[in-house]
Coordinates of C-alpha atoms in Angstrom, one line a residue:
X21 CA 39.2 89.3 -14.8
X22 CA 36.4 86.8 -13.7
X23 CA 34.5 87.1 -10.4
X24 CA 31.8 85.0 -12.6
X25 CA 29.3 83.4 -10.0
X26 CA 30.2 79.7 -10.5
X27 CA 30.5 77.3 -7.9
X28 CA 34.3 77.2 -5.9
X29 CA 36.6 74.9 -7.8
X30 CA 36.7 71.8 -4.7
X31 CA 33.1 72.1 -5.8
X32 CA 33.3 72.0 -9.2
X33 CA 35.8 69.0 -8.8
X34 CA 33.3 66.9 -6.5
X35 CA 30.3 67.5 -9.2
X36 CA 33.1 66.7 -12.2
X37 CA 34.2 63.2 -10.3
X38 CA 30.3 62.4 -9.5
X39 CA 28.8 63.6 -13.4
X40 CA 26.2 65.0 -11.2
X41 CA 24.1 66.6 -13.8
X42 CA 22.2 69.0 -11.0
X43 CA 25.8 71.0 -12.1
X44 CA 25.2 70.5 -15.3
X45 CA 25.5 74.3 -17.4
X46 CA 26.4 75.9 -14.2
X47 CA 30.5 75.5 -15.3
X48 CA 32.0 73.9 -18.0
X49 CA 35.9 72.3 -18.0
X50 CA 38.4 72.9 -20.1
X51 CA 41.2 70.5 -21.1
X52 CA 44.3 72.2 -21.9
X53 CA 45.7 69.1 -22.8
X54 CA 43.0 68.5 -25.5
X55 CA 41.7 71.9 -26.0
X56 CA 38.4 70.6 -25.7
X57 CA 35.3 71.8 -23.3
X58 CA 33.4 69.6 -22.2
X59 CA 30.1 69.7 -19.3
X60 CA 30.2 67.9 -16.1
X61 CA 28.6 65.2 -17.0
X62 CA 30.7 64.3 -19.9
X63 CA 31.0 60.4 -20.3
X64 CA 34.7 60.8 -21.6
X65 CA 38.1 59.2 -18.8
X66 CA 38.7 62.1 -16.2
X67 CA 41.6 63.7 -17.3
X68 CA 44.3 64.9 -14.9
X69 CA 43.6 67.7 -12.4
X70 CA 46.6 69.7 -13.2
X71 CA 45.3 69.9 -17.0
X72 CA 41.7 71.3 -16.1
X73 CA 40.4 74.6 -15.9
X74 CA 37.1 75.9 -14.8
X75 CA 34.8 78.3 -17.0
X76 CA 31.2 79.8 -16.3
X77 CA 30.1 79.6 -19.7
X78 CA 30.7 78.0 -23.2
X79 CA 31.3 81.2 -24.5
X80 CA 34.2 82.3 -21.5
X81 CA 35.7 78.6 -22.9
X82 CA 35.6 79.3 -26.1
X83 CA 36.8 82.7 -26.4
X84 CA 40.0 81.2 -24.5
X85 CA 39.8 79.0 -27.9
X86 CA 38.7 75.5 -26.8
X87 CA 36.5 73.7 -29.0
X88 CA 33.0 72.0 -28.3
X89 CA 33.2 68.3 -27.4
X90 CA 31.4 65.6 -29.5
X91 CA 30.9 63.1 -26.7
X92 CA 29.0 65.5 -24.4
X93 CA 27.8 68.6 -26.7
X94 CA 27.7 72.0 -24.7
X95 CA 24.8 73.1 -26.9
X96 CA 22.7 70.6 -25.6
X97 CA 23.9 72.2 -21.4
X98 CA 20.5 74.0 -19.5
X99 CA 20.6 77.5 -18.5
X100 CA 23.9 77.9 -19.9
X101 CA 23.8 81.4 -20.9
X102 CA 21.9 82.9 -17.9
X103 CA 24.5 83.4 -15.2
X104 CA 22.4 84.9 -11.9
X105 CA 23.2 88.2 -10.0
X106 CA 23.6 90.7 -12.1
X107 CA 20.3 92.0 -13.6
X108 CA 22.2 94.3 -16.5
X109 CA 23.7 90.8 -17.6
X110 CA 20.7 88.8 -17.1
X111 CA 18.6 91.8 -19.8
X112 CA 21.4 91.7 -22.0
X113 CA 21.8 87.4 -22.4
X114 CA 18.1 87.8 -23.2
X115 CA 18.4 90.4 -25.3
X116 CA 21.1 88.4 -27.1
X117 CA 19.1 85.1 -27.3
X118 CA 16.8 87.2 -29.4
X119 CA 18.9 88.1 -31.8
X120 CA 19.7 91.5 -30.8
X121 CA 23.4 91.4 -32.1
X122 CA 22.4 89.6 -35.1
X123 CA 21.4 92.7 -36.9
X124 CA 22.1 95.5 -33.8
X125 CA 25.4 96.6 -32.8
X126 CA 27.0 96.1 -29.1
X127 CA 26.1 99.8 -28.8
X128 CA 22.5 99.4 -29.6
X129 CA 22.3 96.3 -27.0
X130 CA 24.5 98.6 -24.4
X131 CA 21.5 101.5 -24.9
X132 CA 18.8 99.1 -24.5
X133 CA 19.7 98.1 -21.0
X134 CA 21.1 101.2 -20.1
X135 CA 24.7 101.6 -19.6
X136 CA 27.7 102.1 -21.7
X137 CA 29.2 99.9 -24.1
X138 CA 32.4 100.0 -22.3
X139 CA 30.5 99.3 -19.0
X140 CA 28.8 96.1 -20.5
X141 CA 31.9 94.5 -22.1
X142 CA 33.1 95.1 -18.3
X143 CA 30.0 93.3 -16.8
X144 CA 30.1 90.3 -19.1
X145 CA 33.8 89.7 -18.9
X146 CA 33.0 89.5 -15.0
X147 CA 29.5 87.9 -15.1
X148 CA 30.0 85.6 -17.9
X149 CA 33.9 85.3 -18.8
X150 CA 33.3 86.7 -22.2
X151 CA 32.4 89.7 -24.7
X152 CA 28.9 89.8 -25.5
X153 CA 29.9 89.1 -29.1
X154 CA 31.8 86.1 -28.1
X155 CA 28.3 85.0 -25.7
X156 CA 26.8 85.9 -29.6
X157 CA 29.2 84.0 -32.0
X158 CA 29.1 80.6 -29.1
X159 CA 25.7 81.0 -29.6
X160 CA 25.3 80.5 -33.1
X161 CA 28.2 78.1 -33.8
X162 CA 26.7 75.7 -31.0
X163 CA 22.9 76.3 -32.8
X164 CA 25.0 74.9 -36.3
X165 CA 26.7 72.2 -34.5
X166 CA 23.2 70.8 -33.0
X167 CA 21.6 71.4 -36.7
X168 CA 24.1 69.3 -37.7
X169 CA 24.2 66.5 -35.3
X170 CA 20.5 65.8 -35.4
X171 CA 19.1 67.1 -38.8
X172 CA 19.8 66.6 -42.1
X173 CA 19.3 70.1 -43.0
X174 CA 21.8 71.0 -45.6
X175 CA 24.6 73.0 -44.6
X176 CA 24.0 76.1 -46.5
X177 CA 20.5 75.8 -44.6
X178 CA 22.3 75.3 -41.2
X179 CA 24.0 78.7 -41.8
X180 CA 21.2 80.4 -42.6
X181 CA 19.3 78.9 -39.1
X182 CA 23.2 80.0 -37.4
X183 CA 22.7 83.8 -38.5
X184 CA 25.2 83.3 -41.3
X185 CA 24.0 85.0 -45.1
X186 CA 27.8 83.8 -46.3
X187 CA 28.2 79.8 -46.9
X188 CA 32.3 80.9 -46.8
X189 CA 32.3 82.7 -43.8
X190 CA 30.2 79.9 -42.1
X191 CA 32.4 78.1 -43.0
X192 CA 35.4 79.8 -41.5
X193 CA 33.8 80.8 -38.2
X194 CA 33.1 76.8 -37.4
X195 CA 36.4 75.8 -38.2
X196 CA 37.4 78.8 -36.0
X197 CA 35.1 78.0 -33.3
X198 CA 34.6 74.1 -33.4
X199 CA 38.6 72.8 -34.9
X200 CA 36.9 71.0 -37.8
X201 CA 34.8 72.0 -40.9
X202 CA 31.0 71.9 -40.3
X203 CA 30.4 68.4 -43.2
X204 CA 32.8 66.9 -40.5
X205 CA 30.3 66.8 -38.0
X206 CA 27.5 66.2 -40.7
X207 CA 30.0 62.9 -41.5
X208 CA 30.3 61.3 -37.9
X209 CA 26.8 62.7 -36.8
X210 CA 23.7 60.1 -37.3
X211 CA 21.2 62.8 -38.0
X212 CA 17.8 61.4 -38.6
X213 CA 16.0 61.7 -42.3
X214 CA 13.0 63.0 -41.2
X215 CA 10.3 65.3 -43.0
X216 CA 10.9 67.6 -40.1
X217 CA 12.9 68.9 -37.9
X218 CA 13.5 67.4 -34.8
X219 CA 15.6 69.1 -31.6
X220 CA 16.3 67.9 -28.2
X221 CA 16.5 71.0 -25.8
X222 CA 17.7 70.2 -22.4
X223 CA 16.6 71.4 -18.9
X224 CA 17.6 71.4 -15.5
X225 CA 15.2 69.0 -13.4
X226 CA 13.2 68.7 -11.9
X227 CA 10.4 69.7 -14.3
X228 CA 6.7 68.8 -14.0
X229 CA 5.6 68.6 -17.7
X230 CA 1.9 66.9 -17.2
X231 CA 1.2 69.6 -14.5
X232 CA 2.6 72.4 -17.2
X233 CA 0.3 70.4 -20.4
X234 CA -2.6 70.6 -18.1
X235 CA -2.3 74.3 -17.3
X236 CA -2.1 75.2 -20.7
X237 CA -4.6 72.7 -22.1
X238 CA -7.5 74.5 -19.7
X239 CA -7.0 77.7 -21.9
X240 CA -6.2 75.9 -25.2
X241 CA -7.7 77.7 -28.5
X242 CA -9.3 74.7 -30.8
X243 CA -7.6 75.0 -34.2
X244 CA -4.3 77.3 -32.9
X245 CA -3.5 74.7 -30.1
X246 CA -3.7 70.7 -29.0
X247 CA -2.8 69.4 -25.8
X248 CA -2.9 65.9 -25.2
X249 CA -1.5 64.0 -22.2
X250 CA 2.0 64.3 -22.8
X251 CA 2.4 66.6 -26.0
X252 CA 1.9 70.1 -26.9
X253 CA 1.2 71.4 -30.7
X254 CA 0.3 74.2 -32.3
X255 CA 0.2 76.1 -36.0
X256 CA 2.8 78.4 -36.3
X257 CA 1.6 82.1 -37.5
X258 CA 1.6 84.4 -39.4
X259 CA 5.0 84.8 -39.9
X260 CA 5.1 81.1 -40.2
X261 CA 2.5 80.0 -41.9
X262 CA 1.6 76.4 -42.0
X263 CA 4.2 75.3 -40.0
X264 CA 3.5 73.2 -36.7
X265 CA 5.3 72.4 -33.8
X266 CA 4.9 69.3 -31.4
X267 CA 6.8 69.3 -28.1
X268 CA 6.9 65.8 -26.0
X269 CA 9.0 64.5 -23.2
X270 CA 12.0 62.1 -23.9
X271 CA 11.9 59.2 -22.2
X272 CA 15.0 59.2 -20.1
X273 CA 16.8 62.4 -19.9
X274 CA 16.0 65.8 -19.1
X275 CA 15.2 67.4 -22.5
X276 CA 11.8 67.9 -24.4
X277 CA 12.1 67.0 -27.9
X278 CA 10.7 69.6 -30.7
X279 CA 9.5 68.4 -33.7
X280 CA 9.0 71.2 -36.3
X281 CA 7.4 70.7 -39.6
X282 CA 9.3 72.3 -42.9
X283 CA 10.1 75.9 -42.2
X284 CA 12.6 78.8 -43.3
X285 CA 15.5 78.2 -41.4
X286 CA 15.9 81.4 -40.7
X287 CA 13.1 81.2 -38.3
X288 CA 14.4 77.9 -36.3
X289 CA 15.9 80.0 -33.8
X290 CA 13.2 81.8 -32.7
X291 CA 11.1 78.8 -32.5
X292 CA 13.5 77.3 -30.1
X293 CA 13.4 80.5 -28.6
X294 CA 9.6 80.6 -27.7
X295 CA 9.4 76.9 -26.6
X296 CA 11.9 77.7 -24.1
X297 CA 9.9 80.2 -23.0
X298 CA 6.5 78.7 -22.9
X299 CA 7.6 75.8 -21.0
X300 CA 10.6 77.9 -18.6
X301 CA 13.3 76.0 -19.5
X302 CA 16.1 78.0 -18.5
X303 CA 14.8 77.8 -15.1
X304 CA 17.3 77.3 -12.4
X305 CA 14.6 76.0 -9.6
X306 CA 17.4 75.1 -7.0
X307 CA 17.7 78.7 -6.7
X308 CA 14.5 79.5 -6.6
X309 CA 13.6 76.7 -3.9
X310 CA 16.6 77.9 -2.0
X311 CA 14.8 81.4 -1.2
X312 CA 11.1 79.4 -1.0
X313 CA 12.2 76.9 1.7
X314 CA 12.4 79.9 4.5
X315 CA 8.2 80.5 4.2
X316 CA 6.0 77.2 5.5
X317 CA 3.7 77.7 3.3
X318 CA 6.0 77.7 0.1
X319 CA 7.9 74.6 1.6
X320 CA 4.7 72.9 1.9
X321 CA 4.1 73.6 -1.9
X322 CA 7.1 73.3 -3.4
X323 CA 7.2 69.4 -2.0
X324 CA 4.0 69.0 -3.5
X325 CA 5.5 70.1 -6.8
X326 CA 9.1 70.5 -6.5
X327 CA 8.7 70.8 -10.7
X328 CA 6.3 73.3 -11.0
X329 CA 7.6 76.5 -13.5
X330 CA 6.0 79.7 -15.0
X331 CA 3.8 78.7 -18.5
X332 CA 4.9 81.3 -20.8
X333 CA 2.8 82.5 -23.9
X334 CA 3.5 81.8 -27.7
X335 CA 3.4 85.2 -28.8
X336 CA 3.2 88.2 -26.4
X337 CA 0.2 90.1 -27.9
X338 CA -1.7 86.9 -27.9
X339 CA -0.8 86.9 -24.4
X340 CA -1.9 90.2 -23.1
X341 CA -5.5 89.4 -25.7
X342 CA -6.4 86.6 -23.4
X343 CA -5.8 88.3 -20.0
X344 CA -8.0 91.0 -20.7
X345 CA -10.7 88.3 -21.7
X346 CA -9.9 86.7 -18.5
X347 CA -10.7 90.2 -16.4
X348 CA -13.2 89.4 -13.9
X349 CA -14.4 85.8 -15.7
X350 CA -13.3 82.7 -15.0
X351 CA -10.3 80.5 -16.9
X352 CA -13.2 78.9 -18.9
X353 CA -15.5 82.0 -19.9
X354 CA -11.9 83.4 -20.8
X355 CA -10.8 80.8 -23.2
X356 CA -14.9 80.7 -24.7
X357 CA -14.2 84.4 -25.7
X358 CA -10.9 83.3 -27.4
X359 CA -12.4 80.8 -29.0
X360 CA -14.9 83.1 -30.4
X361 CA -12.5 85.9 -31.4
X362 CA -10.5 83.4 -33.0
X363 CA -13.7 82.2 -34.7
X364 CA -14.6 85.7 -35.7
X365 CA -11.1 87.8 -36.7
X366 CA -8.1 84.7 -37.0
X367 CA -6.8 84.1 -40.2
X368 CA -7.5 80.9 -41.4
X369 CA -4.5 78.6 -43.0
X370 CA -4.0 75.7 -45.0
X371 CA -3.7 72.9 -42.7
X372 CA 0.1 72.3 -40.9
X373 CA -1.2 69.1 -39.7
X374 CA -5.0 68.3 -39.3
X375 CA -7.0 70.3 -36.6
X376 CA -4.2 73.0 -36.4
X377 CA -5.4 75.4 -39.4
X378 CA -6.1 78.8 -37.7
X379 CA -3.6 81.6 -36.3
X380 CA -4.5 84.2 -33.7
X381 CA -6.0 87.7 -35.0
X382 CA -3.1 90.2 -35.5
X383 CA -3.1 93.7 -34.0
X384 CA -4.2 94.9 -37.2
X385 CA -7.1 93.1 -37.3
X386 CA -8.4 93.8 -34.0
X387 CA -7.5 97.4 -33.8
X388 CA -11.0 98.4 -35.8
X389 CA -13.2 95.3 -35.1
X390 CA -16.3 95.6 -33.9
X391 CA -15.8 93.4 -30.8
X392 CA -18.8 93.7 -29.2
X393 CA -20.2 91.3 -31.3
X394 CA -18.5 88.1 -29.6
X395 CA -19.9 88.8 -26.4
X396 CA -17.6 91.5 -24.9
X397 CA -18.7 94.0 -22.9
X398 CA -18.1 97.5 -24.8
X399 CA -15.3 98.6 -22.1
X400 CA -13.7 95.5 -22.7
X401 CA -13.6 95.5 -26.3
X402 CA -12.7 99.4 -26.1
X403 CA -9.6 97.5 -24.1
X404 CA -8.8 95.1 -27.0
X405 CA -8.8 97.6 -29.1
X406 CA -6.8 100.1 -27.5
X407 CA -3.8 97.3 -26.9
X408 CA -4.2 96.4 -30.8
X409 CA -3.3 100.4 -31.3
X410 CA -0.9 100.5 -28.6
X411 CA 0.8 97.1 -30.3
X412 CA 1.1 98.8 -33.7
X413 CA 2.5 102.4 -33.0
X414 CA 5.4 100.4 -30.6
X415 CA 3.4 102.5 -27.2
X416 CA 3.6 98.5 -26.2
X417 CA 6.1 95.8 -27.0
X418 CA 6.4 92.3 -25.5
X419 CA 10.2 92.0 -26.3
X420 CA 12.2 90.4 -23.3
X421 CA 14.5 92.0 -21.9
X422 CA 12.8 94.8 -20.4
X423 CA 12.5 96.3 -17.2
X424 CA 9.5 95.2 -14.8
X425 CA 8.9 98.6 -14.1
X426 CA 8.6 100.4 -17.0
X427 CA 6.7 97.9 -18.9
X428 CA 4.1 97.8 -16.0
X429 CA 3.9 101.9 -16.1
X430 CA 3.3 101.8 -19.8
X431 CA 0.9 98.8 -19.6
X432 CA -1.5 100.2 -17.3
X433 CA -1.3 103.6 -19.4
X434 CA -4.0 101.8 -21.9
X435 CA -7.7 101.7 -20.5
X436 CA -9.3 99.0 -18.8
X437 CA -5.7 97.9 -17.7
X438 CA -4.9 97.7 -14.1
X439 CA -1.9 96.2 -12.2
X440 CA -3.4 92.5 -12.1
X441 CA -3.2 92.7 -16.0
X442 CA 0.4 94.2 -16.1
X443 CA 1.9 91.7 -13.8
X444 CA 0.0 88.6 -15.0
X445 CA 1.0 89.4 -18.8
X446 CA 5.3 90.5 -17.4
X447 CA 5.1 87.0 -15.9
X448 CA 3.7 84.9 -18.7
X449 CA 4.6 86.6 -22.1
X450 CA 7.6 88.5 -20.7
X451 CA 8.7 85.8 -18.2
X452 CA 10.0 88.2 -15.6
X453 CA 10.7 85.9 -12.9
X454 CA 9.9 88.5 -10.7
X455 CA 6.0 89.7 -11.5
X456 CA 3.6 88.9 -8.8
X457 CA 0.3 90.1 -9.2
X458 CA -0.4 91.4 -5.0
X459 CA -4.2 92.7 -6.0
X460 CA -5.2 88.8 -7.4
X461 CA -7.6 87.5 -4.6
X462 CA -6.8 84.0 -5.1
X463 CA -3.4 84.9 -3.7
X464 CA -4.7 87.0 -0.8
X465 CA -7.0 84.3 0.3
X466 CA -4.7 81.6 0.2
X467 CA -1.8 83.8 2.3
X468 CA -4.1 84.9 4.5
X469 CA -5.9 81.8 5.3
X470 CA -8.3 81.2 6.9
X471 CA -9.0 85.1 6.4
X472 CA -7.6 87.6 3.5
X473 CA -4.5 90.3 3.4
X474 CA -4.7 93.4 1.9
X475 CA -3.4 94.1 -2.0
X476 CA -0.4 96.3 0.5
X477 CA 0.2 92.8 2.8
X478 CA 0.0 90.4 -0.1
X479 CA 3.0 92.6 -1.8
X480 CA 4.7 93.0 1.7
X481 CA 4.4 89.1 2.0
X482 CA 6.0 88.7 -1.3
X483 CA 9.4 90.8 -0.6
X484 CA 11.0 87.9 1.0
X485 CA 10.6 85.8 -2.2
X486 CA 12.0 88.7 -4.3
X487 CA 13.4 87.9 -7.3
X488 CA 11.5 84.6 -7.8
X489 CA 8.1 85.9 -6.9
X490 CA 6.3 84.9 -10.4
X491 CA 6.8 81.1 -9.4
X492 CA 5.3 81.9 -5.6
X493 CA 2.2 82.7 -7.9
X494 CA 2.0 79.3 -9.3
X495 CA 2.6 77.7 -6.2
X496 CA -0.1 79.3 -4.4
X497 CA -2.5 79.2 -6.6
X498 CA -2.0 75.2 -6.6
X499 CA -1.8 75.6 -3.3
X500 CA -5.2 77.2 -3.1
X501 CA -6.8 74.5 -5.5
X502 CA -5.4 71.5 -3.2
X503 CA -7.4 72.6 -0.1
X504 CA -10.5 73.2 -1.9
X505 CA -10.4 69.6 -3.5
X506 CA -10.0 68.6 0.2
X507 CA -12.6 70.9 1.4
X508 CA -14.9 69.1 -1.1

């Protein structure tokens, strides 16, 4: 059973013959005469039709037993594990990424999006060709393989990073998964011998990175954060204390390259994780241009920036901190108030790398502070402090995954937060593609130019765009900035 939404196998062909890498982690091919998997844009001789099958993920190939090729690497494919139309599937893979069957079982996941666990080994086997497990176990083995390709991180390190507390059973799943043992790959691989860590992770293009830098270098945080023209670090913390991270652009592919500075392996996977998130790069903007190009308004901004994607946050609390500093102040005042409230409650560190030495206040330590003292108004800091509360007792959780809905009902439950809050903070720290803020006048202004529509006509306006609205909001608000640099 596989009615997985893949592109029709003439299609798949043309894109295999061409390497056209705008298909690349939307299939994957199978050679039965190898029993290899390879991506379309594998540099290896075409093999013969009649020994090819088509698969819509790693994990459907795998769990069919093929192994990973060496030439191309599947672990290195975009969006690979997000197959669209089917929103159950779509919670779950992002549940997964997160580790949720690391330590949860396919029950636990099955509750959390809320259907059976017979009904969501159904969905997967139809949505993504495979078990949820397998999706899990692909996961991890192709985390190992890049460890091993491009670090020298011993092994017994690289199965900790894979999820793995046995060296043995490692051990036996990669030779399972991959047809050789994992010092095999460490032997042909050329893995650098760095004093860090250093991963390439791949995107589909196209992908406006300076345009991204800049939007998160206006609300930078000195001492957390440092944005320069074409890199991104920051101090990792607390739960990763002194370690940095520095994200740059390579030079001639689509991938950012992440340096990360010594850390528990155990962590490495959620660092991937966020960076992914903070710079959307899982996003499939062909589909989302596909549903933009039918407004004139959205055509006219997408050619503009056919590369512009959603900035994610770091940490979700952090997040949701600096939107309510930004209620009814501008981007700068906002970031000023960080600054101070990092100043005044962030626990300092030992240098990760000079200028990066501070980490952002915890719930804990907002959740009593007399905030009022940094400038805030007292409703505002009554705000703070409520979401600090809400943050510890689990009334508020940033996990993806979760429903726009719900989150927003239980978001705007806290004082001082209104609708504008809730969406901005599901689109940013959640990354629900689908959050769109209605009541923000920048929005209203700009659809209703040269006049303004209503909170109720900026959300009708928005159904059309449904369910890529959160990138409409960046493109609009762009949008808005580009005519009043002409109008000046």
């Amino acid at each position: 059973m596989n009615a997985a939404p893949m592109p029709e196998p003439d299609i798949c062909d043309r894109a295999r013959l061409a390497k056209d890498a705008r298909f690349d982690g939307l299939f994957f091919i199978a050679v039965r005469s190898t029993g290899i998997y390879c991506r379309p844009i594998c540099p290896a001789p075409q093999p013969k039709r009649q020994n090819i099958h088509y698969y819509p993920t790693a994990a459907a190939a795998a769990a069919d037993g093929y192994r990973p090729c060496l030439r191309c690497r599947p672990e290195l494919s975009p969006s690979a594990w997000k197959p669209a139309g089917e929103a159950t599937v779509e919670r779950a893979l992002t549940l997964i990424a997160n580790g949720a069957l690391q330590d949860e079982s396919i029950e636990t996941l099955a509750q959390r999006v809320g259907v059976s666990d017979r009904q969501l080994r159904r969905v997967f086997l139809e949505r993504t060709g495979a078990t949820p497990i397998a999706v899990h176990t692909t996961r991890r083995l192709l985390l190992a393989k890049q460890l091993l390709t491009e670090t020298s991180l011993p092994v017994t390190q690289v199965a900790l990073a894979a999820g793995f507390n046995s060296l043995r059973r490692f051990n036996a799943a990669f030779l399972a998964g991959c047809g050789m043992p994992p010092t095999a790959i460490r032997r042909t691989a050329a893995a650098a011998k760095t004093p860090h860590l250093s991963l390439r992770l791949a995107y589909r293009p196209p992908f406006d990175f300076a345009t991204m830098l800049a939007f998160l270098a206006k609300r930078s945080i000195p001492g957390i954060e440092r944005i320069g023209a074409d890199s991104y670090e920051r101090v990792i913390g607390p739960a990763h204390a002194s370690t940095w991270i520095r994200v740059t652009a390579a030079a001639d592919k689509a991938e950012l390259k992440l340096d990360v500075s010594d850390t528990d392996p155990r962590a490495i996977p959620d660092i991937v994780r966020r960076v992914r998130h903070v710079f959307d790069l899982d996003a499939d903007l062909a589909a989302v241009h596909a549903v933009f190009a039918q407004d004139a308004q959205l055509a006219q901004a997408i050619e503009r920036r056919p590369g512009l994607r959603v900035p994610g946050g770091w940490d979700g609390f952090e997040l949701a901190v600096r939107a309510v500093l930004g209620q009814q102040v501008s981007v700068a005042g906002a970031t000023t108030l960080a600054r101070r409230l990092v100043d005044a409650y962030g626990e300092r560190r030992e240098p990760a790398r000079e200028g990066l030495d501070r980490v952002f206040p915890t719930p804990q330590a907002l959740a009593e502070a007399p905030l009022e003292t940094i400038g805030l108004p007292k409703s505002r800091a009554s705000t703070l402090r409520a979401l600090a509360a809400a943050a510890i007792d689990g009334r508020i959780d940033f996990s993806p995954g979760q429903r726009l809905d719900e989150f927003v009902e239980r978001f705007v439950a806290l004082p001082g937060i209104g609708p504008w809050t809730a969406q901005y903070v599901a689109m940013r720290a959640l990354g629900h593609p689908d959050a769109f803020p209605a009541g923000d006048l920048v929005l209203q202004q700009v659809l209703g130019h040269p006049g303004r529509l209503s909170e109720k006509a900026t959300d009708a306006r928005s159904q059309a765009w449904r369910p890529w609205r959160a990138y409409s909001v960046l493109h609009l608000w762009y949008l808005s900035n580009d005519r009043a640099e002409k109008a000046a």
